[in-house]
Amino acid sequence: MASIFQKTLAARKCGPAALFIAVTIGMAAPSFAESKAPVPAQTEAGKLPRIAPDASTFRLANGLDVVVIPDHRAPIVTHMMWYKIGAADDPHGKSGIAHFLEHLMFKGTKAHPAGEFSAKVSEVGGVENAFTTADATSYYQTVAKDQLGMVMGFEADRMQGLQLTDPVVLPERDVILEERRMRTDNNPGAQLSEAMDAALFQNHPYGIPIIGWAHEMAGLTREDAVGQYERYYTPNNAILVVAGDVTADEVKKLAEETYGKLPRRAEPAPRNRPKEPEPLTERNVVLRDQRVSQPSWTQVYLAPSYTSGQRGEAEALDILADVIGSGATSRLYRSLVVEQGLASSAGAYFSGDGLDYGKLGFYATPRGDVSLDKVSAAVDAVLAEVRAHGITAEELALAKKRTRAATIYSQDNQAMLARIFGSAMINGQSLEDVQDWTRRVDAVTLADVAKVAEKYLDKRRSVAGSLLPAPADGRS
């Protein structure tokens, strides 16, 4: 959740830490005009903005949780269905099955042939897509308000009416194998990231790529897909988020008429994932490839998430990452880019949206012929300074100010709101947790930041990655 706020702000600032915004999950805006964003509500204590203060939630009799986020600026709605099943839940030896099923959900049902749902959304001027994360799978559509019932009907139909046969499943398996070749196998940066995750998570399934390992993907079958579908695609394992020109009463009526008719399946087994052992060694991953023209360096530390960490830790890590590497005034950018001239870019991020773990990352691109060793040493010096002496009161205040701005900007886009609430609540956070995120960040103290810096900026918790050009003869 927090990282989505920060990415929104980073993109607004156009700084080097602008990793991605809503387009990361393919959210394109439909052709409906939107007016100026409303001023967010403020809490009585501290006058801090709350995210979507009018949002509410209810549960259908079959166990489907529904979140409604009113936004009456334009007559459009975003409908986003979240399932509590992600790549980290893939059975051992069958990596990629959650993502594979995401693809198969666009095939036909008993009531509608393949492609009809997508064609209908396009026909009414809407957009749709889906995505798989380590912890969830989500399907969304943005359409005119009067088409919400249509979307709900189709989505409810494919929740339990999907028809999967070998002639449907096997060609789609070839599609995802080609997707892997295109996005990962032919991309040195993606290959390095995959190897770093595998090194960081030595026991937890976050170390397995979401798309899967190619040799395991090639063996996925219709039976694997059907088993996954029947176990996890049920109202009592899902959260529906509707954001837009609607009221809770309107959404509840439509939800009961569509999703409410679906039977409740057996409860999925608890998510008992293996834990990471206490890390004892720093790790280093090097990838040399002839396709690389610009060397780059990154380092990732194992960290808690908003769900798994001790109270206040993730908020403090968010502040820490902001001070160290968010924008042109950050410590990394000032030191490496402005003062020493060692890098053309440098930054940091905290990703705390996971169910089990988060990641605290730092990155830099060397300038000219500067070596990665020199860049790495310069980053280490910045981190050592923060770990030894903490941050300043001024830095803390500015980071909190940027957090408030990010909260306001996040409400510019209803699809972003649906993503924020869905990604947090699917992992166990409450509606109030999301709404009061700014308040929790504002409560972070200098001592809190110093504590997490000391605890988590331990190189034994880290994996460093170097991406380098390979000599023409291919030798290391």
Short mmCIF file of C-alpha atoms in Angstrom, two decimals:
data_model
loop_
_atom_site.label_atom_id
_atom_site.label_comp_id
_atom_site.label_asym_id
_atom_site.label_seq_id
_atom_site.Cartn_x
_atom_site.Cartn_y
_atom_site.Cartn_z
CA MET A 1 0.00 0.00 0.00
CA ALA A 2 2.58 2.53 1.07
CA SER A 3 4.79 1.97 -1.93
CA ILE A 4 1.87 2.77 -4.23
CA PHE A 5 1.45 6.16 -2.55
CA GLN A 6 5.16 6.86 -2.90
CA LYS A 7 5.27 5.80 -6.54
CA THR A 8 2.41 8.15 -7.27
CA LEU A 9 4.34 11.03 -5.74
CA ALA A 10 7.63 10.01 -7.34
CA ALA A 11 6.03 10.05 -10.75
CA ARG A 12 4.63 13.52 -10.07
CA LYS A 13 8.10 14.77 -9.16
CA CYS A 14 9.68 13.11 -12.21
CA GLY A 15 12.66 12.24 -10.03
CA PRO A 16 15.06 9.32 -10.48
CA ALA A 17 13.09 7.18 -8.04
CA ALA A 18 9.99 7.22 -10.25
CA LEU A 19 9.74 3.46 -10.53
CA PHE A 20 6.20 3.11 -11.79
CA ILE A 21 2.59 4.18 -11.23
CA ALA A 22 -0.73 2.68 -12.15
CA VAL A 23 0.39 1.78 -15.65
CA THR A 24 2.49 -0.93 -14.02
CA ILE A 25 -0.62 -3.08 -13.89
CA GLY A 26 -1.89 -1.96 -17.26
CA MET A 27 -4.41 0.59 -16.06
CA ALA A 28 -5.35 2.76 -19.00
CA ALA A 29 -7.87 5.53 -18.55
CA PRO A 30 -11.11 5.20 -20.56
CA SER A 31 -12.32 8.10 -22.63
CA PHE A 32 -14.38 9.81 -19.95
CA ALA A 33 -13.43 13.27 -18.68
CA GLU A 34 -12.52 13.71 -15.05
CA SER A 35 -12.75 16.97 -13.13
CA LYS A 36 -10.49 18.42 -10.50
CA ALA A 37 -9.73 16.08 -7.61
CA PRO A 38 -11.60 16.79 -4.38
CA VAL A 39 -9.82 17.98 -1.29
CA PRO A 40 -9.44 14.93 0.97
CA ALA A 41 -11.05 14.89 4.37
CA GLN A 42 -8.92 15.77 7.35
CA THR A 43 -8.75 14.10 10.72
CA GLU A 44 -9.55 16.21 13.75
CA ALA A 45 -6.20 15.46 15.33
CA GLY A 46 -3.39 17.03 13.38
CA LYS A 47 -5.48 17.94 10.33
CA LEU A 48 -4.01 15.06 8.35
CA PRO A 49 -5.62 13.97 5.08
CA ARG A 50 -7.36 10.60 5.04
CA ILE A 51 -7.52 8.47 1.93
CA ALA A 52 -11.10 8.04 0.64
CA PRO A 53 -12.81 8.91 3.95
CA ASP A 54 -16.26 7.94 2.61
CA ALA A 55 -15.22 4.38 1.72
CA SER A 56 -17.17 1.55 3.35
CA THR A 57 -17.30 -2.23 3.35
CA PHE A 58 -19.86 -5.03 3.71
CA ARG A 59 -19.99 -8.81 3.33
CA LEU A 60 -22.43 -10.94 1.34
CA ALA A 61 -23.95 -14.09 2.83
CA ASN A 62 -21.61 -16.27 0.75
CA GLY A 63 -18.54 -14.62 2.25
CA LEU A 64 -17.63 -12.11 -0.49
CA ASP A 65 -16.19 -8.94 1.03
CA VAL A 66 -17.08 -5.75 -0.85
CA VAL A 67 -15.38 -2.35 -0.56
CA VAL A 68 -17.09 0.75 -1.97
CA ILE A 69 -15.13 3.96 -2.63
CA PRO A 70 -17.47 6.77 -3.75
CA ASP A 71 -16.02 9.23 -6.27
CA HIS A 72 -18.70 11.34 -7.93
CA ARG A 73 -16.48 13.53 -10.13
CA ALA A 74 -17.49 11.71 -13.31
CA PRO A 75 -20.04 8.98 -14.20
CA ILE A 76 -17.50 6.14 -14.33
CA VAL A 77 -16.61 3.21 -12.09
CA THR A 78 -13.68 0.86 -11.61
CA HIS A 79 -14.65 -2.69 -10.67
CA MET A 80 -11.75 -4.75 -9.30
CA MET A 81 -12.02 -8.34 -8.11
CA TRP A 82 -9.21 -9.66 -5.89
CA TYR A 83 -8.57 -13.32 -5.06
CA LYS A 84 -6.46 -14.40 -2.07
CA ILE A 85 -4.21 -16.56 -4.20
CA GLY A 86 -0.89 -15.49 -5.68
CA ALA A 87 2.32 -16.88 -7.07
CA ALA A 88 3.73 -17.54 -3.60
CA ASP A 89 0.89 -20.03 -3.11
CA ASP A 90 1.80 -22.10 -6.19
CA PRO A 91 2.24 -25.80 -5.31
CA HIS A 92 5.84 -26.98 -5.14
CA GLY A 93 7.12 -27.84 -8.61
CA LYS A 94 4.25 -26.05 -10.36
CA SER A 95 5.47 -22.46 -10.34
CA GLY A 96 3.48 -20.08 -12.51
CA ILE A 97 0.09 -21.74 -12.04
CA ALA A 98 -1.53 -18.64 -10.45
CA HIS A 99 -0.42 -16.49 -13.39
CA PHE A 100 -1.42 -19.22 -15.85
CA LEU A 101 -4.95 -19.29 -14.42
CA GLU A 102 -5.12 -15.50 -14.74
CA HIS A 103 -4.70 -15.96 -18.50
CA LEU A 104 -7.23 -18.79 -18.63
CA MET A 105 -9.89 -16.69 -16.90
CA PHE A 106 -10.33 -14.84 -20.20
CA LYS A 107 -11.50 -18.03 -21.90
CA GLY A 108 -15.12 -19.11 -22.24
CA THR A 109 -17.70 -20.08 -19.62
CA LYS A 110 -20.85 -22.15 -19.79
CA ALA A 111 -22.83 -18.98 -20.55
CA HIS A 112 -20.40 -16.91 -22.63
CA PRO A 113 -17.86 -17.87 -25.31
CA ALA A 114 -14.22 -16.79 -25.08
CA GLY A 115 -13.76 -13.11 -25.86
CA GLU A 116 -17.35 -12.02 -25.29
CA PHE A 117 -16.65 -10.32 -21.95
CA SER A 118 -13.69 -8.38 -23.34
CA ALA A 119 -15.61 -7.43 -26.48
CA LYS A 120 -18.51 -6.10 -24.42
CA VAL A 121 -16.23 -3.98 -22.23
CA SER A 122 -14.56 -2.56 -25.35
CA GLU A 123 -17.93 -1.97 -27.02
CA VAL A 124 -19.09 0.31 -24.20
CA GLY A 125 -15.82 2.28 -24.25
CA GLY A 126 -14.25 0.69 -21.18
CA VAL A 127 -10.88 -0.89 -20.43
CA GLU A 128 -9.98 -4.12 -18.66
CA ASN A 129 -7.01 -6.19 -17.63
CA ALA A 130 -5.69 -8.47 -14.92
CA PHE A 131 -2.49 -9.05 -12.97
CA THR A 132 -0.91 -11.57 -10.64
CA THR A 133 1.29 -10.69 -7.67
CA ALA A 134 3.04 -12.92 -5.17
CA ASP A 135 0.00 -12.73 -2.87
CA ALA A 136 -3.06 -12.09 -5.03
CA THR A 137 -4.67 -12.23 -8.45
CA SER A 138 -6.87 -9.36 -9.62
CA TYR A 139 -9.19 -8.60 -12.54
CA TYR A 140 -10.50 -5.11 -13.24
CA GLN A 141 -12.63 -3.06 -15.59
CA THR A 142 -13.26 0.68 -15.84
CA VAL A 143 -16.58 1.52 -17.51
CA ALA A 144 -19.42 4.03 -17.51
CA LYS A 145 -21.55 3.88 -14.37
CA ASP A 146 -24.54 2.36 -16.15
CA GLN A 147 -22.41 -0.61 -17.24
CA LEU A 148 -21.46 -1.72 -13.73
CA GLY A 149 -24.23 -4.32 -13.60
CA MET A 150 -23.06 -5.80 -16.89
CA VAL A 151 -19.49 -6.10 -15.64
CA MET A 152 -20.60 -7.68 -12.38
CA GLY A 153 -22.68 -10.23 -14.25
CA PHE A 154 -19.79 -11.32 -16.45
CA GLU A 155 -17.27 -11.40 -13.60
CA ALA A 156 -19.60 -13.41 -11.37
CA ASP A 157 -20.18 -15.84 -14.23
CA ARG A 158 -16.49 -16.57 -14.68
CA MET A 159 -15.89 -16.91 -10.94
CA GLN A 160 -17.49 -20.36 -11.04
CA GLY A 161 -18.50 -21.06 -14.65
CA LEU A 162 -15.13 -21.29 -16.40
CA GLN A 163 -14.82 -24.11 -18.96
CA LEU A 164 -11.29 -25.48 -19.35
CA THR A 165 -10.39 -28.17 -21.87
CA ASP A 166 -7.04 -29.28 -23.28
CA PRO A 167 -7.64 -27.40 -26.58
CA VAL A 168 -8.10 -24.24 -24.47
CA VAL A 169 -5.37 -24.78 -21.88
CA LEU A 170 -2.41 -26.10 -23.85
CA PRO A 171 -2.14 -23.27 -26.43
CA GLU A 172 -2.34 -20.73 -23.59
CA ARG A 173 0.54 -22.52 -21.88
CA ASP A 174 2.62 -21.80 -24.98
CA VAL A 175 1.55 -18.14 -24.72
CA ILE A 176 2.88 -17.75 -21.18
CA LEU A 177 6.11 -19.53 -22.09
CA GLU A 178 6.59 -17.00 -24.88
CA GLU A 179 5.75 -14.20 -22.43
CA ARG A 180 8.53 -15.43 -20.17
CA ARG A 181 11.00 -15.57 -23.07
CA MET A 182 10.10 -12.03 -24.10
CA ARG A 183 9.96 -10.36 -20.68
CA THR A 184 12.62 -12.25 -18.73
CA ASP A 185 14.84 -14.50 -20.81
CA ASN A 186 15.51 -11.74 -23.36
CA ASN A 187 15.94 -9.01 -20.74
CA PRO A 188 19.22 -8.99 -18.75
CA GLY A 189 17.78 -6.61 -16.16
CA ALA A 190 14.84 -8.92 -15.53
CA GLN A 191 17.18 -11.90 -15.32
CA LEU A 192 19.25 -10.14 -12.68
CA SER A 193 16.17 -9.22 -10.65
CA GLU A 194 14.98 -12.81 -10.78
CA ALA A 195 18.36 -14.08 -9.58
CA MET A 196 18.46 -11.50 -6.79
CA ASP A 197 15.02 -12.52 -5.53
CA ALA A 198 16.11 -16.15 -5.50
CA ALA A 199 19.18 -15.18 -3.46
CA LEU A 200 17.25 -12.93 -1.05
CA PHE A 201 14.47 -15.44 -0.39
CA GLN A 202 16.30 -18.70 0.11
CA ASN A 203 13.39 -20.56 1.72
CA HIS A 204 10.27 -18.44 1.19
CA PRO A 205 8.39 -18.70 -2.16
CA TYR A 206 8.89 -14.98 -2.84
CA GLY A 207 12.16 -16.21 -4.34
CA ILE A 208 10.26 -17.96 -7.15
CA PRO A 209 9.30 -15.75 -10.11
CA ILE A 210 5.61 -14.89 -10.42
CA ILE A 211 5.53 -16.05 -14.02
CA GLY A 212 7.23 -19.31 -12.97
CA TRP A 213 10.34 -21.24 -13.95
CA ALA A 214 10.20 -22.22 -17.62
CA HIS A 215 10.81 -25.94 -17.06
CA GLU A 216 7.94 -26.09 -14.55
CA MET A 217 5.61 -23.94 -16.65
CA ALA A 218 6.08 -26.34 -19.56
CA GLY A 219 4.62 -29.15 -17.47
CA LEU A 220 1.45 -27.38 -16.29
CA THR A 221 -1.74 -29.23 -17.23
CA ARG A 222 -5.48 -28.72 -17.47
CA GLU A 223 -5.85 -30.62 -14.20
CA ASP A 224 -3.47 -28.21 -12.48
CA ALA A 225 -5.49 -25.22 -13.68
CA VAL A 226 -8.87 -26.73 -12.79
CA GLY A 227 -7.64 -27.70 -9.33
CA GLN A 228 -6.38 -24.18 -8.67
CA TYR A 229 -9.62 -22.67 -9.94
CA GLU A 230 -11.92 -24.88 -7.88
CA ARG A 231 -9.91 -24.40 -4.68
CA TYR A 232 -9.45 -20.66 -4.71
CA TYR A 233 -11.96 -18.95 -7.02
CA THR A 234 -14.86 -18.68 -4.62
CA PRO A 235 -16.70 -15.72 -3.04
CA ASN A 236 -15.34 -16.56 0.41
CA ASN A 237 -11.76 -16.16 -0.86
CA ALA A 238 -12.22 -12.83 -2.63
CA ILE A 239 -12.58 -9.10 -2.13
CA LEU A 240 -14.48 -6.89 -4.58
CA VAL A 241 -13.50 -3.22 -4.73
CA VAL A 242 -15.75 -0.76 -6.57
CA ALA A 243 -14.55 2.83 -6.89
CA GLY A 244 -16.41 5.59 -8.70
CA ASP A 245 -19.77 7.27 -9.13
CA VAL A 246 -21.68 4.87 -6.89
CA THR A 247 -23.11 4.55 -3.41
CA ALA A 248 -22.77 1.59 -1.08
CA ASP A 249 -26.49 0.84 -1.44
CA GLU A 250 -26.25 0.75 -5.25
CA VAL A 251 -23.26 -1.57 -5.17
CA LYS A 252 -24.83 -3.84 -2.57
CA LYS A 253 -27.98 -4.28 -4.65
CA LEU A 254 -26.01 -5.19 -7.79
CA ALA A 255 -23.62 -7.42 -5.87
CA GLU A 256 -26.45 -9.40 -4.31
CA GLU A 257 -28.12 -9.82 -7.73
CA THR A 258 -24.92 -11.18 -9.30
CA TYR A 259 -22.27 -12.45 -6.88
CA GLY A 260 -24.86 -13.18 -4.20
CA LYS A 261 -26.23 -16.07 -6.25
CA LEU A 262 -22.93 -17.95 -6.20
CA PRO A 263 -22.52 -20.77 -3.69
CA ARG A 264 -19.81 -20.66 -1.08
CA ARG A 265 -17.14 -23.29 -1.71
CA ALA A 266 -15.01 -25.01 0.90
CA GLU A 267 -12.64 -22.71 2.75
CA PRO A 268 -9.16 -22.72 1.15
CA ALA A 269 -6.38 -24.10 3.31
CA PRO A 270 -4.52 -21.56 5.48
CA ARG A 271 -1.49 -19.92 3.91
CA ASN A 272 1.24 -21.65 5.90
CA ARG A 273 4.28 -20.55 3.94
CA PRO A 274 7.85 -21.39 4.95
CA LYS A 275 9.77 -18.62 6.70
CA GLU A 276 13.19 -17.24 5.97
CA PRO A 277 15.96 -18.29 8.38
CA GLU A 278 17.84 -15.47 10.04
CA PRO A 279 20.28 -14.30 7.33
CA LEU A 280 23.93 -14.75 8.18
CA THR A 281 25.78 -13.76 4.99
CA GLU A 282 25.65 -10.89 2.54
CA ARG A 283 25.26 -12.10 -1.04
CA ASN A 284 26.41 -10.75 -4.37
CA VAL A 285 24.93 -11.55 -7.79
CA VAL A 286 26.73 -10.59 -11.01
CA LEU A 287 25.27 -10.85 -14.51
CA ARG A 288 27.40 -10.15 -17.57
CA ASP A 289 25.62 -9.96 -20.91
CA GLN A 290 26.61 -8.67 -24.33
CA ARG A 291 23.24 -6.91 -24.61
CA VAL A 292 24.10 -4.64 -21.67
CA SER A 293 25.42 -1.24 -22.74
CA GLN A 294 25.07 0.63 -19.42
CA PRO A 295 26.27 -1.00 -16.17
CA SER A 296 24.01 -0.65 -13.15
CA TRP A 297 24.09 -1.58 -9.48
CA THR A 298 21.36 -2.38 -6.99
CA GLN A 299 21.11 -3.75 -3.47
CA VAL A 300 18.06 -5.19 -1.73
CA TYR A 301 17.61 -5.79 2.00
CA LEU A 302 15.16 -8.24 3.54
CA ALA A 303 12.60 -6.21 5.50
CA PRO A 304 9.20 -6.60 7.12
CA SER A 305 5.98 -5.65 5.36
CA TYR A 306 3.06 -3.59 6.64
CA THR A 307 1.32 -6.85 7.51
CA SER A 308 4.20 -8.83 9.00
CA GLY A 309 6.33 -6.21 10.75
CA GLN A 310 6.13 -4.93 14.28
CA ARG A 311 3.82 -1.97 14.71
CA GLY A 312 5.32 1.15 13.15
CA GLU A 313 8.32 -0.55 11.53
CA ALA A 314 7.07 -0.39 7.94
CA GLU A 315 6.07 3.25 8.34
CA ALA A 316 9.56 4.07 9.63
CA LEU A 317 11.13 2.15 6.73
CA ASP A 318 9.02 4.19 4.33
CA ILE A 319 10.42 7.38 5.85
CA LEU A 320 13.95 5.95 5.78
CA ALA A 321 13.74 5.11 2.07
CA ASP A 322 12.29 8.53 1.30
CA VAL A 323 15.11 10.39 3.05
CA ILE A 324 17.87 8.24 1.59
CA GLY A 325 16.70 7.99 -1.98
CA SER A 326 13.55 9.86 -3.00
CA GLY A 327 14.29 12.62 -5.48
CA ALA A 328 17.04 15.10 -6.18
CA THR A 329 17.31 16.29 -2.56
CA SER A 330 17.80 12.80 -1.14
CA ARG A 331 21.05 11.74 0.48
CA LEU A 332 22.00 9.26 -2.23
CA TYR A 333 21.31 11.63 -5.10
CA ARG A 334 23.11 14.54 -3.47
CA SER A 335 26.15 12.46 -2.58
CA LEU A 336 26.59 10.27 -5.66
CA VAL A 337 25.19 12.48 -8.42
CA VAL A 338 25.65 16.09 -7.31
CA GLU A 339 28.65 16.15 -4.97
CA GLN A 340 30.88 13.29 -6.14
CA GLY A 341 29.72 12.96 -9.74
CA LEU A 342 29.96 9.17 -9.54
CA ALA A 343 26.49 8.36 -10.83
CA SER A 344 23.94 9.66 -13.29
CA SER A 345 21.09 8.44 -11.09
CA ALA A 346 20.64 7.02 -7.61
CA GLY A 347 17.69 6.27 -5.40
CA ALA A 348 15.92 4.06 -2.89
CA TYR A 349 12.56 2.43 -2.34
CA PHE A 350 10.63 0.46 0.23
CA SER A 351 8.19 -2.18 -0.94
CA GLY A 352 6.02 -3.15 2.00
CA ASP A 353 2.86 -4.47 0.38
CA GLY A 354 3.66 -8.19 0.74
CA LEU A 355 1.84 -10.54 3.07
CA ASP A 356 5.01 -12.00 4.60
CA TYR A 357 8.03 -9.80 3.80
CA GLY A 358 9.03 -6.47 2.32
CA LYS A 359 12.12 -5.19 0.54
CA LEU A 360 14.27 -2.12 1.11
CA GLY A 361 16.22 -1.33 -2.03
CA PHE A 362 18.94 1.03 -3.27
CA TYR A 363 20.20 1.54 -6.81
CA ALA A 364 22.62 3.63 -8.86
CA THR A 365 23.82 3.97 -12.43
CA PRO A 366 27.51 4.92 -12.74
CA ARG A 367 28.56 7.96 -14.73
CA GLY A 368 31.02 7.39 -17.56
CA ASP A 369 33.74 4.89 -16.70
CA VAL A 370 33.16 4.90 -12.94
CA SER A 371 33.30 1.33 -11.64
CA LEU A 372 30.42 -0.38 -9.87
CA ASP A 373 32.75 -1.06 -6.94
CA LYS A 374 33.23 2.67 -6.48
CA VAL A 375 29.48 3.31 -6.73
CA SER A 376 28.77 0.52 -4.26
CA ALA A 377 31.30 1.91 -1.78
CA ALA A 378 29.73 5.36 -2.04
CA VAL A 379 26.26 3.96 -1.32
CA ASP A 380 27.66 2.00 1.61
CA ALA A 381 29.08 5.22 3.04
CA VAL A 382 25.69 6.95 2.87
CA LEU A 383 23.95 3.99 4.51
CA ALA A 384 26.62 3.71 7.21
CA GLU A 385 26.17 7.38 8.07
CA VAL A 386 22.41 6.97 8.43
CA ARG A 387 22.78 3.77 10.41
CA ALA A 388 25.23 5.41 12.80
CA HIS A 389 23.60 8.82 13.22
CA GLY A 390 20.02 8.57 11.94
CA ILE A 391 18.28 11.32 10.00
CA THR A 392 17.61 14.94 10.91
CA ALA A 393 14.41 16.51 12.17
CA GLU A 394 14.20 18.54 8.96
CA GLU A 395 14.49 15.42 6.81
CA LEU A 396 11.77 13.72 8.84
CA ALA A 397 9.43 16.69 8.45
CA LEU A 398 9.98 16.88 4.69
CA ALA A 399 9.39 13.15 4.28
CA LYS A 400 6.10 13.43 6.15
CA LYS A 401 5.11 16.37 3.97
CA ARG A 402 5.77 14.29 0.84
CA THR A 403 3.66 11.51 2.36
CA ARG A 404 0.72 13.87 2.79
CA ALA A 405 1.13 15.03 -0.80
CA ALA A 406 1.22 11.44 -2.04
CA THR A 407 -1.99 10.69 -0.17
CA ILE A 408 -3.73 13.60 -1.88
CA TYR A 409 -2.39 12.75 -5.33
CA SER A 410 -3.45 9.13 -4.96
CA GLN A 411 -7.07 10.27 -5.13
CA ASP A 412 -6.65 11.67 -8.64
CA ASN A 413 -7.37 8.24 -10.13
CA GLN A 414 -10.16 5.91 -9.04
CA ALA A 415 -8.36 2.87 -10.45
CA MET A 416 -5.42 3.79 -8.23
CA LEU A 417 -7.75 3.99 -5.23
CA ALA A 418 -9.12 0.54 -6.01
CA ARG A 419 -5.56 -0.80 -6.27
CA ILE A 420 -4.50 0.80 -2.98
CA PHE A 421 -7.41 -0.56 -0.97
CA GLY A 422 -7.42 -3.94 -2.67
CA SER A 423 -3.70 -4.63 -2.31
CA ALA A 424 -3.78 -3.76 1.39
CA MET A 425 -7.01 -5.48 2.38
CA ILE A 426 -6.31 -8.71 0.48
CA ASN A 427 -3.31 -9.12 2.79
CA GLY A 428 -5.25 -8.58 5.98
CA GLN A 429 -5.24 -4.83 6.54
CA SER A 430 -8.52 -3.13 7.40
CA LEU A 431 -10.38 -0.30 5.72
CA GLU A 432 -9.29 1.99 8.54
CA ASP A 433 -5.65 0.93 8.17
CA VAL A 434 -5.69 2.23 4.61
CA GLN A 435 -7.59 5.42 5.39
CA ASP A 436 -5.32 6.32 8.31
CA TRP A 437 -2.00 5.53 6.65
CA THR A 438 -0.93 9.19 6.73
CA ARG A 439 -1.66 9.39 10.45
CA ARG A 440 0.51 6.35 11.11
CA VAL A 441 3.38 7.73 9.07
CA ASP A 442 3.04 11.09 10.80
CA ALA A 443 3.51 9.33 14.14
CA VAL A 444 6.99 8.11 13.15
CA THR A 445 9.76 9.64 15.28
CA LEU A 446 13.49 10.12 14.75
CA ALA A 447 14.05 7.28 17.21
CA ASP A 448 11.79 4.99 15.16
CA VAL A 449 13.79 5.66 12.01
CA ALA A 450 17.10 5.16 13.82
CA LYS A 451 15.84 1.85 15.20
CA VAL A 452 14.84 0.37 11.83
CA ALA A 453 18.02 1.68 10.19
CA GLU A 454 20.14 -0.08 12.80
CA LYS A 455 18.07 -3.26 12.63
CA TYR A 456 17.55 -3.68 8.89
CA LEU A 457 20.55 -1.96 7.23
CA ASP A 458 22.62 -4.99 8.12
CA LYS A 459 24.51 -6.23 5.06
CA ARG A 460 23.92 -9.82 6.14
CA ARG A 461 20.30 -9.16 5.21
CA SER A 462 21.22 -7.96 1.73
CA VAL A 463 21.81 -9.08 -1.83
CA ALA A 464 23.80 -6.83 -4.16
CA GLY A 465 23.37 -7.09 -7.91
CA SER A 466 25.71 -5.93 -10.67
CA LEU A 467 24.66 -5.76 -14.31
CA LEU A 468 27.67 -5.54 -16.62
CA PRO A 469 28.48 -5.77 -20.33
CA ALA A 470 30.14 -9.03 -21.37
CA PRO A 471 33.29 -9.09 -23.50
CA ALA A 472 32.72 -9.91 -27.14
CA ASP A 473 34.26 -13.36 -26.63
CA GLY A 474 31.75 -14.07 -23.85
CA ARG A 475 34.41 -14.60 -21.16
CA SER A 476 33.84 -13.33 -17.63
#
